[in-house]
mmCIF file of N, CA and C in Angstrom:
data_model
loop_
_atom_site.group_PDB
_atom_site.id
_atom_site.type_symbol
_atom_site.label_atom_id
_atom_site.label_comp_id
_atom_site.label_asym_id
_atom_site.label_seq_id
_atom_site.Cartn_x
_atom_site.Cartn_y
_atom_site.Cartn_z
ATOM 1 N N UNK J 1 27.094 158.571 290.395
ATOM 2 C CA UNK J 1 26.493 158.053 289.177
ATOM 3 C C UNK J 1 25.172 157.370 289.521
ATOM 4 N N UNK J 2 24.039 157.964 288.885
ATOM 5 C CA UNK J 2 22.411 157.508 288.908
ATOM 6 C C UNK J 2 22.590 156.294 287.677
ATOM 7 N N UNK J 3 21.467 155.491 288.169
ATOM 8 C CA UNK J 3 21.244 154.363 286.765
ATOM 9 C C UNK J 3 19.233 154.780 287.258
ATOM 10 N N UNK J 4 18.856 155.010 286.308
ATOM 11 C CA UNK J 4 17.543 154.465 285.789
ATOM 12 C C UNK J 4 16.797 153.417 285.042
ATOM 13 N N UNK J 5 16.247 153.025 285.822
ATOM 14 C CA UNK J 5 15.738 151.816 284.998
ATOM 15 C C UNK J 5 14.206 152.503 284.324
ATOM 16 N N UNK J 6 14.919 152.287 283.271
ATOM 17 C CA UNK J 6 13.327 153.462 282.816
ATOM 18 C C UNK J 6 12.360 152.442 281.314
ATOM 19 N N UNK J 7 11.073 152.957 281.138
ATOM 20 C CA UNK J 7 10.222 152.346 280.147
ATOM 21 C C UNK J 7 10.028 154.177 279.127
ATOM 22 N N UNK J 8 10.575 154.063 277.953
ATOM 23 C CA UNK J 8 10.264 155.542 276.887
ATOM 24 C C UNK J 8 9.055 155.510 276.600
ATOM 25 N N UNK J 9 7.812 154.338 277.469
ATOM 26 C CA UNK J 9 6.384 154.484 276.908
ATOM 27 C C UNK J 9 5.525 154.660 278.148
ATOM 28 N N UNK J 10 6.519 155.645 279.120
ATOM 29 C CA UNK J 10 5.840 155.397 280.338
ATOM 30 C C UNK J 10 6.211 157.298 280.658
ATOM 31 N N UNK J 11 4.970 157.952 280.812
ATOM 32 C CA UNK J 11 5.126 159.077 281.064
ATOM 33 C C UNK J 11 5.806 159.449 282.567
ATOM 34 N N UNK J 12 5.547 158.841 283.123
ATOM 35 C CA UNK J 12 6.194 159.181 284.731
ATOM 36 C C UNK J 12 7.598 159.030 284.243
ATOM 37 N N UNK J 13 8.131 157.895 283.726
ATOM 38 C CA UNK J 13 9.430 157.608 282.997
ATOM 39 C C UNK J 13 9.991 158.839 283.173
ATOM 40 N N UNK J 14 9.678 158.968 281.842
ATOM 41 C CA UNK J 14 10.048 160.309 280.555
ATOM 42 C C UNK J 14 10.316 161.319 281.727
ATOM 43 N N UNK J 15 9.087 161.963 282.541
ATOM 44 C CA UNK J 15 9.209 162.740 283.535
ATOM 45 C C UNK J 15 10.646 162.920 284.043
ATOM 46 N N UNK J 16 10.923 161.531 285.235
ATOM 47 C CA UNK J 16 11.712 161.435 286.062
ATOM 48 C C UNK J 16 13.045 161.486 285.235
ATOM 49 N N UNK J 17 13.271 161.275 283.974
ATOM 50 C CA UNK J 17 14.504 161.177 283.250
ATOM 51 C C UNK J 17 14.958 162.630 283.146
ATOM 52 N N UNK J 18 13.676 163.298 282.353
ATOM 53 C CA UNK J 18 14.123 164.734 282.310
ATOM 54 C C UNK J 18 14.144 165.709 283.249
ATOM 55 N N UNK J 19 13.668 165.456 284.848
ATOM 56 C CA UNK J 19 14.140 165.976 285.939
ATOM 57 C C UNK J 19 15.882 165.601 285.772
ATOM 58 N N UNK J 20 15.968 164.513 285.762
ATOM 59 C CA UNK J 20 17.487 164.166 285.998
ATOM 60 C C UNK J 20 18.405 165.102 285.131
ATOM 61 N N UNK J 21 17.967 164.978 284.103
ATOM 62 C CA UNK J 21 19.098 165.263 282.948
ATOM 63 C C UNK J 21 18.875 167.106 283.312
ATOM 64 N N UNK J 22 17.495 167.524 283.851
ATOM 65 C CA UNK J 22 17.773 169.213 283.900
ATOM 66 C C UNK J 22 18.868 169.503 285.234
ATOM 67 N N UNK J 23 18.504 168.442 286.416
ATOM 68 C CA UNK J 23 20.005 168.690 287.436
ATOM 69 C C UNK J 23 20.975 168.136 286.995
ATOM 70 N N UNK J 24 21.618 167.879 285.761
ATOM 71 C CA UNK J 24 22.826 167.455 285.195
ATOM 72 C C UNK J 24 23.225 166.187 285.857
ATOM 73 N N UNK J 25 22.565 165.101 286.208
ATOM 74 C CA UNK J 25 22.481 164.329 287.120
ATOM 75 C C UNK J 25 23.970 163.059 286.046
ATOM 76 N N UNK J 26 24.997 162.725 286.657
ATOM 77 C CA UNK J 26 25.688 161.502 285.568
ATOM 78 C C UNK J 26 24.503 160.499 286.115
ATOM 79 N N UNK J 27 24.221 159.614 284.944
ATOM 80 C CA UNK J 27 23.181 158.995 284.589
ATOM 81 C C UNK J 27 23.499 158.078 283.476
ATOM 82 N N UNK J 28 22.809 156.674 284.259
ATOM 83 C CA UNK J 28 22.975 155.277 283.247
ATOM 84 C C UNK J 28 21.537 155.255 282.715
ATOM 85 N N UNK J 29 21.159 155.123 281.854
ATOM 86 C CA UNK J 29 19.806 155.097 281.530
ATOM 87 C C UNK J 29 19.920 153.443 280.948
ATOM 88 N N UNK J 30 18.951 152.740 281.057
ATOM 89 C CA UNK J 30 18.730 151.192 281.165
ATOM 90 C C UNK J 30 17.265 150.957 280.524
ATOM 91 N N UNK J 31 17.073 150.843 279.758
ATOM 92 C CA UNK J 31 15.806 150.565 279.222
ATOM 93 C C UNK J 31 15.319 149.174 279.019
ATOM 94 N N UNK J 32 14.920 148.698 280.699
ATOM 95 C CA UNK J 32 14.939 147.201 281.052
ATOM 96 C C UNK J 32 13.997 146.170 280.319
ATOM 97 N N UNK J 33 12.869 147.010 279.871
ATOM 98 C CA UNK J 33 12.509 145.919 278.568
ATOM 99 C C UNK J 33 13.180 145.476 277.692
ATOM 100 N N UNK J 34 14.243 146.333 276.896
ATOM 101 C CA UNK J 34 14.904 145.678 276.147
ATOM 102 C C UNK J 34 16.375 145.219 277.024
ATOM 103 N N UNK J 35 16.874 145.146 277.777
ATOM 104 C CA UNK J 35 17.555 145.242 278.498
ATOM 105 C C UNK J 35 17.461 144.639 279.815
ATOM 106 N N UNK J 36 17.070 143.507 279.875
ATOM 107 C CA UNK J 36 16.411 142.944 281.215
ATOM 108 C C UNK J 36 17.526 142.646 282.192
ATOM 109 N N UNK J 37 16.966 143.008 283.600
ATOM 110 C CA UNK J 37 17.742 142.674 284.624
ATOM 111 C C UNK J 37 18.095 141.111 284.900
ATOM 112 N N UNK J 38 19.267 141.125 285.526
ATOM 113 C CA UNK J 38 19.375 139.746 286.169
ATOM 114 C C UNK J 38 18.894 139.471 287.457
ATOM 115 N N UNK J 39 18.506 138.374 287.856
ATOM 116 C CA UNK J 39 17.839 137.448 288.860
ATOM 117 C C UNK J 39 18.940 138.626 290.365
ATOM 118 N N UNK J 40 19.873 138.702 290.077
ATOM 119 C CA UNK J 40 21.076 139.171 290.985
ATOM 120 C C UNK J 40 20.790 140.440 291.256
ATOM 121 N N UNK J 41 20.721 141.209 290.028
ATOM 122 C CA UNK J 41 20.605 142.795 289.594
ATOM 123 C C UNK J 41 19.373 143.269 290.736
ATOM 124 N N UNK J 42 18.113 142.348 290.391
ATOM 125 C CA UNK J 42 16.699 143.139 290.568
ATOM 126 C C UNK J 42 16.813 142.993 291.842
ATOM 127 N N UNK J 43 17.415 141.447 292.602
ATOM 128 C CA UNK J 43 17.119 141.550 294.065
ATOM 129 C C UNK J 43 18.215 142.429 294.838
ATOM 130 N N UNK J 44 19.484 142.917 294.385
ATOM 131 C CA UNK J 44 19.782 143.827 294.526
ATOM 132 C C UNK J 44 19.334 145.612 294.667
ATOM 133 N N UNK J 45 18.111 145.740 293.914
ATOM 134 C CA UNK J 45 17.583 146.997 293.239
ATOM 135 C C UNK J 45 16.718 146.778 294.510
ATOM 136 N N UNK J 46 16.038 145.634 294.781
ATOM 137 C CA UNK J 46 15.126 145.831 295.994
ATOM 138 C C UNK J 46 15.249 146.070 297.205
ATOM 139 N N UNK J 47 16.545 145.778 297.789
ATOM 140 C CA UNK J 47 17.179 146.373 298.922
ATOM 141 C C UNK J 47 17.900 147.504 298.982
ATOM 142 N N UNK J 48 18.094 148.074 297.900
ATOM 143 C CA UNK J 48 18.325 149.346 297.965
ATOM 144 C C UNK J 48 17.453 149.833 298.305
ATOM 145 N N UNK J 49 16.074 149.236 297.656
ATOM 146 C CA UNK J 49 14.511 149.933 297.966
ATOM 147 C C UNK J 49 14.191 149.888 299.192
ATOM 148 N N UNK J 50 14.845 149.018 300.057
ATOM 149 C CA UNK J 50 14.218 148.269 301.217
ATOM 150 C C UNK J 50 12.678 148.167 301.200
ATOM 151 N N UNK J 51 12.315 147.586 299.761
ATOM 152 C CA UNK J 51 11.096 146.955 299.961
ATOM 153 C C UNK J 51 10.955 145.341 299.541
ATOM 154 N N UNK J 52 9.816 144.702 299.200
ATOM 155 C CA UNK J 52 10.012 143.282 299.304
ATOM 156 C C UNK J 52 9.102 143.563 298.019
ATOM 157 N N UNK J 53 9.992 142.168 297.264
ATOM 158 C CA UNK J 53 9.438 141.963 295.678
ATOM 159 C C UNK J 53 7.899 142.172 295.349
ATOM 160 N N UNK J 54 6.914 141.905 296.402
ATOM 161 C CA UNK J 54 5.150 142.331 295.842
ATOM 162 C C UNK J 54 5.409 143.991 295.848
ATOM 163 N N UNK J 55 6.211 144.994 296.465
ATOM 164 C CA UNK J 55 5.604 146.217 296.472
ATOM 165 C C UNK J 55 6.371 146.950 295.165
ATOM 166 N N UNK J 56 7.080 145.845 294.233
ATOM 167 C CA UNK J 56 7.319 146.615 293.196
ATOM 168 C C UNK J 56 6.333 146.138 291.352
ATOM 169 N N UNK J 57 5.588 145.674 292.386
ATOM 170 C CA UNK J 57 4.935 144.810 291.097
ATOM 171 C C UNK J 57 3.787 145.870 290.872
ATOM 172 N N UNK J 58 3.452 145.640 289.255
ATOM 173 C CA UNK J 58 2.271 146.975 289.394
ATOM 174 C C UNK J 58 1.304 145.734 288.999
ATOM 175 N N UNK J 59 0.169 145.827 289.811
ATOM 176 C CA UNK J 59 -1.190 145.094 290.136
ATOM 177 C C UNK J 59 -2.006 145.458 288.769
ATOM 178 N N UNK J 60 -2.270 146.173 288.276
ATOM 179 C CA UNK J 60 -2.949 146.297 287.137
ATOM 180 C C UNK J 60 -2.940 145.640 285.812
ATOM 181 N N UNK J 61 -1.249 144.783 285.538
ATOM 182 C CA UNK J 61 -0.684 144.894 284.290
ATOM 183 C C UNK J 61 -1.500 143.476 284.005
ATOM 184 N N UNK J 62 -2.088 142.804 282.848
ATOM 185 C CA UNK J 62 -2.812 141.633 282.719
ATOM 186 C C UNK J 62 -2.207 140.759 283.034
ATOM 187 N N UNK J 63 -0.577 140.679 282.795
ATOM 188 C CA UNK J 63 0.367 139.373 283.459
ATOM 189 C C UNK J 63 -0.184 139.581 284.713
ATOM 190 N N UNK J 64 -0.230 140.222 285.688
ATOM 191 C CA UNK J 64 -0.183 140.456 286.890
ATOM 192 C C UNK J 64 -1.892 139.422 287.711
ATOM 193 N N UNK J 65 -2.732 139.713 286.756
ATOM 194 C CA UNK J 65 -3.539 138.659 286.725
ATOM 195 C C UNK J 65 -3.580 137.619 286.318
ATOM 196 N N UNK J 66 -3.496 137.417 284.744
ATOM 197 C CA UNK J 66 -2.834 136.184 284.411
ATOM 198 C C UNK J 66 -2.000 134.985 285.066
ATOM 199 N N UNK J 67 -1.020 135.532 286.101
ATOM 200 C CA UNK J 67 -0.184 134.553 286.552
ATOM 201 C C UNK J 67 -0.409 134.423 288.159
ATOM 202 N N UNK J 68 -1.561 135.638 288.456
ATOM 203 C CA UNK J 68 -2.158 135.208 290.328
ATOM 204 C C UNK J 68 -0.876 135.222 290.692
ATOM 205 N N UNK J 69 -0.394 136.475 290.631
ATOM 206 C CA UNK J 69 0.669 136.978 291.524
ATOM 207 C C UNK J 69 -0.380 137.700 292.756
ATOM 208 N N UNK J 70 -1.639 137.671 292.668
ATOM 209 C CA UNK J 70 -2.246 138.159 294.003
ATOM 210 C C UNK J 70 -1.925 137.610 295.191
ATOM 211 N N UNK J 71 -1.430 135.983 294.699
ATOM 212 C CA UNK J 71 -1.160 134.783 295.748
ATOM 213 C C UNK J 71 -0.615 135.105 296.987
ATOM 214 N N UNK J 72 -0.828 135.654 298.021
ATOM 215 C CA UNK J 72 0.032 135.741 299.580
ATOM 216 C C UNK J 72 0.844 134.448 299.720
ATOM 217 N N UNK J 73 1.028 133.375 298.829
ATOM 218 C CA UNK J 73 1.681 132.438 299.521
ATOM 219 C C UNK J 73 2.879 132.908 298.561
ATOM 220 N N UNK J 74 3.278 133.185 297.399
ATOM 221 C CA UNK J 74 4.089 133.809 296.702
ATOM 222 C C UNK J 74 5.334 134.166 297.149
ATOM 223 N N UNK J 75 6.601 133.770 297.238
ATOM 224 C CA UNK J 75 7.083 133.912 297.835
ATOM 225 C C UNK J 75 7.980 135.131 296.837
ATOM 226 N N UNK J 76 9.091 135.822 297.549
ATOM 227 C CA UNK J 76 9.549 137.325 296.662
ATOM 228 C C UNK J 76 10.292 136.458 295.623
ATOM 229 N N UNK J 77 11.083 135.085 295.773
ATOM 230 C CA UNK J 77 11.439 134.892 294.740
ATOM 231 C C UNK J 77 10.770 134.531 293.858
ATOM 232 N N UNK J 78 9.717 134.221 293.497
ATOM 233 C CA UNK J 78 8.578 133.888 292.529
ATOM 234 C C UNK J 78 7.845 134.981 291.892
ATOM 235 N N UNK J 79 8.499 136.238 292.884
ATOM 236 C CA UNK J 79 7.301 137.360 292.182
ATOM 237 C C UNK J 79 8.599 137.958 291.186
ATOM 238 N N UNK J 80 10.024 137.538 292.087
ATOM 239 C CA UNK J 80 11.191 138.472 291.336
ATOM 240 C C UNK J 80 10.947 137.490 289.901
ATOM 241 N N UNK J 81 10.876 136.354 289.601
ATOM 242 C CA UNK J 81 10.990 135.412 288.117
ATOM 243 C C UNK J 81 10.324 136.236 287.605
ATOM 244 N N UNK J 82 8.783 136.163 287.822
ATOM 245 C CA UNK J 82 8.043 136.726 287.180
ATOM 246 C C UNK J 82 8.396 138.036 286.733
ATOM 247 N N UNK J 83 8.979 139.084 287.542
ATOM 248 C CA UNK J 83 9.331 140.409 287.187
ATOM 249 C C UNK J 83 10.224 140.190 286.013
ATOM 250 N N UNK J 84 10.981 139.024 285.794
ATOM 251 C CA UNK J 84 12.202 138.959 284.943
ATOM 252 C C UNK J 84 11.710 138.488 283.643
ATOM 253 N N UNK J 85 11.010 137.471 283.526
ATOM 254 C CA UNK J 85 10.075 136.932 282.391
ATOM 255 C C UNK J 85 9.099 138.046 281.844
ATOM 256 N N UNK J 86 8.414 139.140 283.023
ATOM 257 C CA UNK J 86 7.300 140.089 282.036
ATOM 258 C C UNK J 86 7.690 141.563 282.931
ATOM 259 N N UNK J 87 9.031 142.240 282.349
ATOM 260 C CA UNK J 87 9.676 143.348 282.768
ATOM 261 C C UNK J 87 8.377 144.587 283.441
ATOM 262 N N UNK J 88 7.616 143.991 282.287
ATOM 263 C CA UNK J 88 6.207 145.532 282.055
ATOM 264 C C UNK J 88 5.651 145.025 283.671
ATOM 265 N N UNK J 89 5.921 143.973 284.015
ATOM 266 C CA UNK J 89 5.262 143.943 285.833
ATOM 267 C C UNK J 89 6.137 144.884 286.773
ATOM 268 N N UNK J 90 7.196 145.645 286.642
ATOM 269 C CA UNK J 90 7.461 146.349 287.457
ATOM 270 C C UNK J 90 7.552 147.484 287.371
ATOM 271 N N UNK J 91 7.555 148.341 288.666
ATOM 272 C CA UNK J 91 6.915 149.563 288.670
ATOM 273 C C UNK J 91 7.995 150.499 288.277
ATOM 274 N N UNK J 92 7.502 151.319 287.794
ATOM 275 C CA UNK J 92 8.780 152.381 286.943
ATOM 276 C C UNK J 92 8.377 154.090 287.224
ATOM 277 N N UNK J 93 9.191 154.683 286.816
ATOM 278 C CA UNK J 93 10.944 154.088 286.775
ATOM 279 C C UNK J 93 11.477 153.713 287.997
ATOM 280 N N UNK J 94 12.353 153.280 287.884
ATOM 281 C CA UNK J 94 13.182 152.909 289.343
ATOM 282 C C UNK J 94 14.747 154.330 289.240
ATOM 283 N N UNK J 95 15.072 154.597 290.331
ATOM 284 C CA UNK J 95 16.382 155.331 290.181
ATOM 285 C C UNK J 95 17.234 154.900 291.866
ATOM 286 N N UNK J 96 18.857 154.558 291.440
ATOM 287 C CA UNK J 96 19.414 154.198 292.477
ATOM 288 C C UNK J 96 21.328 154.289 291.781
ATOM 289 N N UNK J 97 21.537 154.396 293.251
ATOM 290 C CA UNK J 97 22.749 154.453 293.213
ATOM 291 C C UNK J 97 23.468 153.020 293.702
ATOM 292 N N UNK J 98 24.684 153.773 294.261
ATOM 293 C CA UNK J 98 25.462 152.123 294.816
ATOM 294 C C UNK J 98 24.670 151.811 295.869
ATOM 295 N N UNK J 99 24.093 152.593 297.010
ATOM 296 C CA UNK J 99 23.758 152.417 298.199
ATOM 297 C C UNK J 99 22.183 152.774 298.216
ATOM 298 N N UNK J 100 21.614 153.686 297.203
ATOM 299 C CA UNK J 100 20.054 153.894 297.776
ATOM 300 C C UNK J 100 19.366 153.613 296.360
ATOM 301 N N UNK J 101 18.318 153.311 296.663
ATOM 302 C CA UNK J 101 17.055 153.723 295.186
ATOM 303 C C UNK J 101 15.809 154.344 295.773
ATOM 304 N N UNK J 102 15.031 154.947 295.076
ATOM 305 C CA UNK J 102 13.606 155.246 294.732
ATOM 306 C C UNK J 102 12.858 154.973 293.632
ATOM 307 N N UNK J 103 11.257 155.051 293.712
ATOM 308 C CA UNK J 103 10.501 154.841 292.654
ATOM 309 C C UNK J 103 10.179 156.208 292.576
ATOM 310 N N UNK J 104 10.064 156.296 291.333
ATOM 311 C CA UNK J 104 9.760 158.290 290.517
ATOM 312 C C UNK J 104 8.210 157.944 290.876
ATOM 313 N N UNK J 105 7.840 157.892 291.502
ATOM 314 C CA UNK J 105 6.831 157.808 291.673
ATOM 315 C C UNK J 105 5.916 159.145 292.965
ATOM 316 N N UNK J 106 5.944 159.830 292.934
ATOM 317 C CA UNK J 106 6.078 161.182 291.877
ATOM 318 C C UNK J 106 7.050 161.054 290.848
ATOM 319 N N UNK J 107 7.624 161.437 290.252
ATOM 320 C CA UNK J 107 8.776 161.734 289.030
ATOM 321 C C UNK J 107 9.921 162.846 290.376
ATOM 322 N N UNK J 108 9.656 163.367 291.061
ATOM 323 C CA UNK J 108 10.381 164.408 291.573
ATOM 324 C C UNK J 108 11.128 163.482 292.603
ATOM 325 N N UNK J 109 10.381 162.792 292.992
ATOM 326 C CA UNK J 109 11.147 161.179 294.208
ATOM 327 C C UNK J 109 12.410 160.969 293.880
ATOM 328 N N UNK J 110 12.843 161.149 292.467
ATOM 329 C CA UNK J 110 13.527 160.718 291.957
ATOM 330 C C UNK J 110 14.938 161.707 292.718
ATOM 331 N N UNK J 111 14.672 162.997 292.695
ATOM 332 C CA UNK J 111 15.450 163.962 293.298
ATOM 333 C C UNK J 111 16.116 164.000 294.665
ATOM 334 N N UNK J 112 15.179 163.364 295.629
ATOM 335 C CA UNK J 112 15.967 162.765 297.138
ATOM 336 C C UNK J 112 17.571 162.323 296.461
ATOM 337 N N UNK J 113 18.057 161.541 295.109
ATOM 338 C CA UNK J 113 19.060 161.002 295.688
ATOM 339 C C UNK J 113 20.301 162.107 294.676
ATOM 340 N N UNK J 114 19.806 162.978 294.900
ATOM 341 C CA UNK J 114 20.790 164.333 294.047
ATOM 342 C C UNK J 114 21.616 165.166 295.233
ATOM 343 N N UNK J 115 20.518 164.737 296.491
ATOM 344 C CA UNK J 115 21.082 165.167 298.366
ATOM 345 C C UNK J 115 22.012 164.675 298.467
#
């Protein structure tokens, strides 16, 4: 069983969903804006990633300036709040199981965890 954490206003999204659903993939679909993760959930989601809370933040989004998350002193739990308070700061979609995740980032990334 896949869970996606997906945005329906985010074309890579949309993409990576309907890769899934054409390999008949069982699939939680999570639409974390309305649906926000817990403090528990996300730092969970990041070690699946084995990455650290700045490399899921998308740098562009105006919160992302707004709140000088550029800060190197920032520590991951300060960037994870922030991810939780303004969802649209993280990078999407996300897809993971019990043990792994990826970012669709291609949209096809998403497919490593169908192996």
């Amino acid at each position: 069983m896949l869970t996606i954490l997906h945005n329906p206003r985010c074309s890579k999204s949309r993409q990576a969903l309907e890769l899934l659903q054409q390999h008949q993939a069982e699939l939680t679909v999570i639409d974390y804006q309305k649906t926000p993760l817990s403090k528990a959930e996300l730092a969970s989601v990041l070690v699946k990633l084995g990455i650290p809370a700045r490399a899921l933040l998308r740098n562009k989004e105006d919160a992302y300036k707004a709140l000088q998350l550029d800060n190197p002193a920032l520590s991951d739990d300060a960037l994870i709040e922030a991810m939780l308070s303004h969802p649209k700061l993280m990078e999407r979609p996300v897809v993971f199981d019990k043990d792994r995740a990826v970012i669709g980032r291609p949209p096809e990334q998403v497919l490593e965890l169908l192996a």
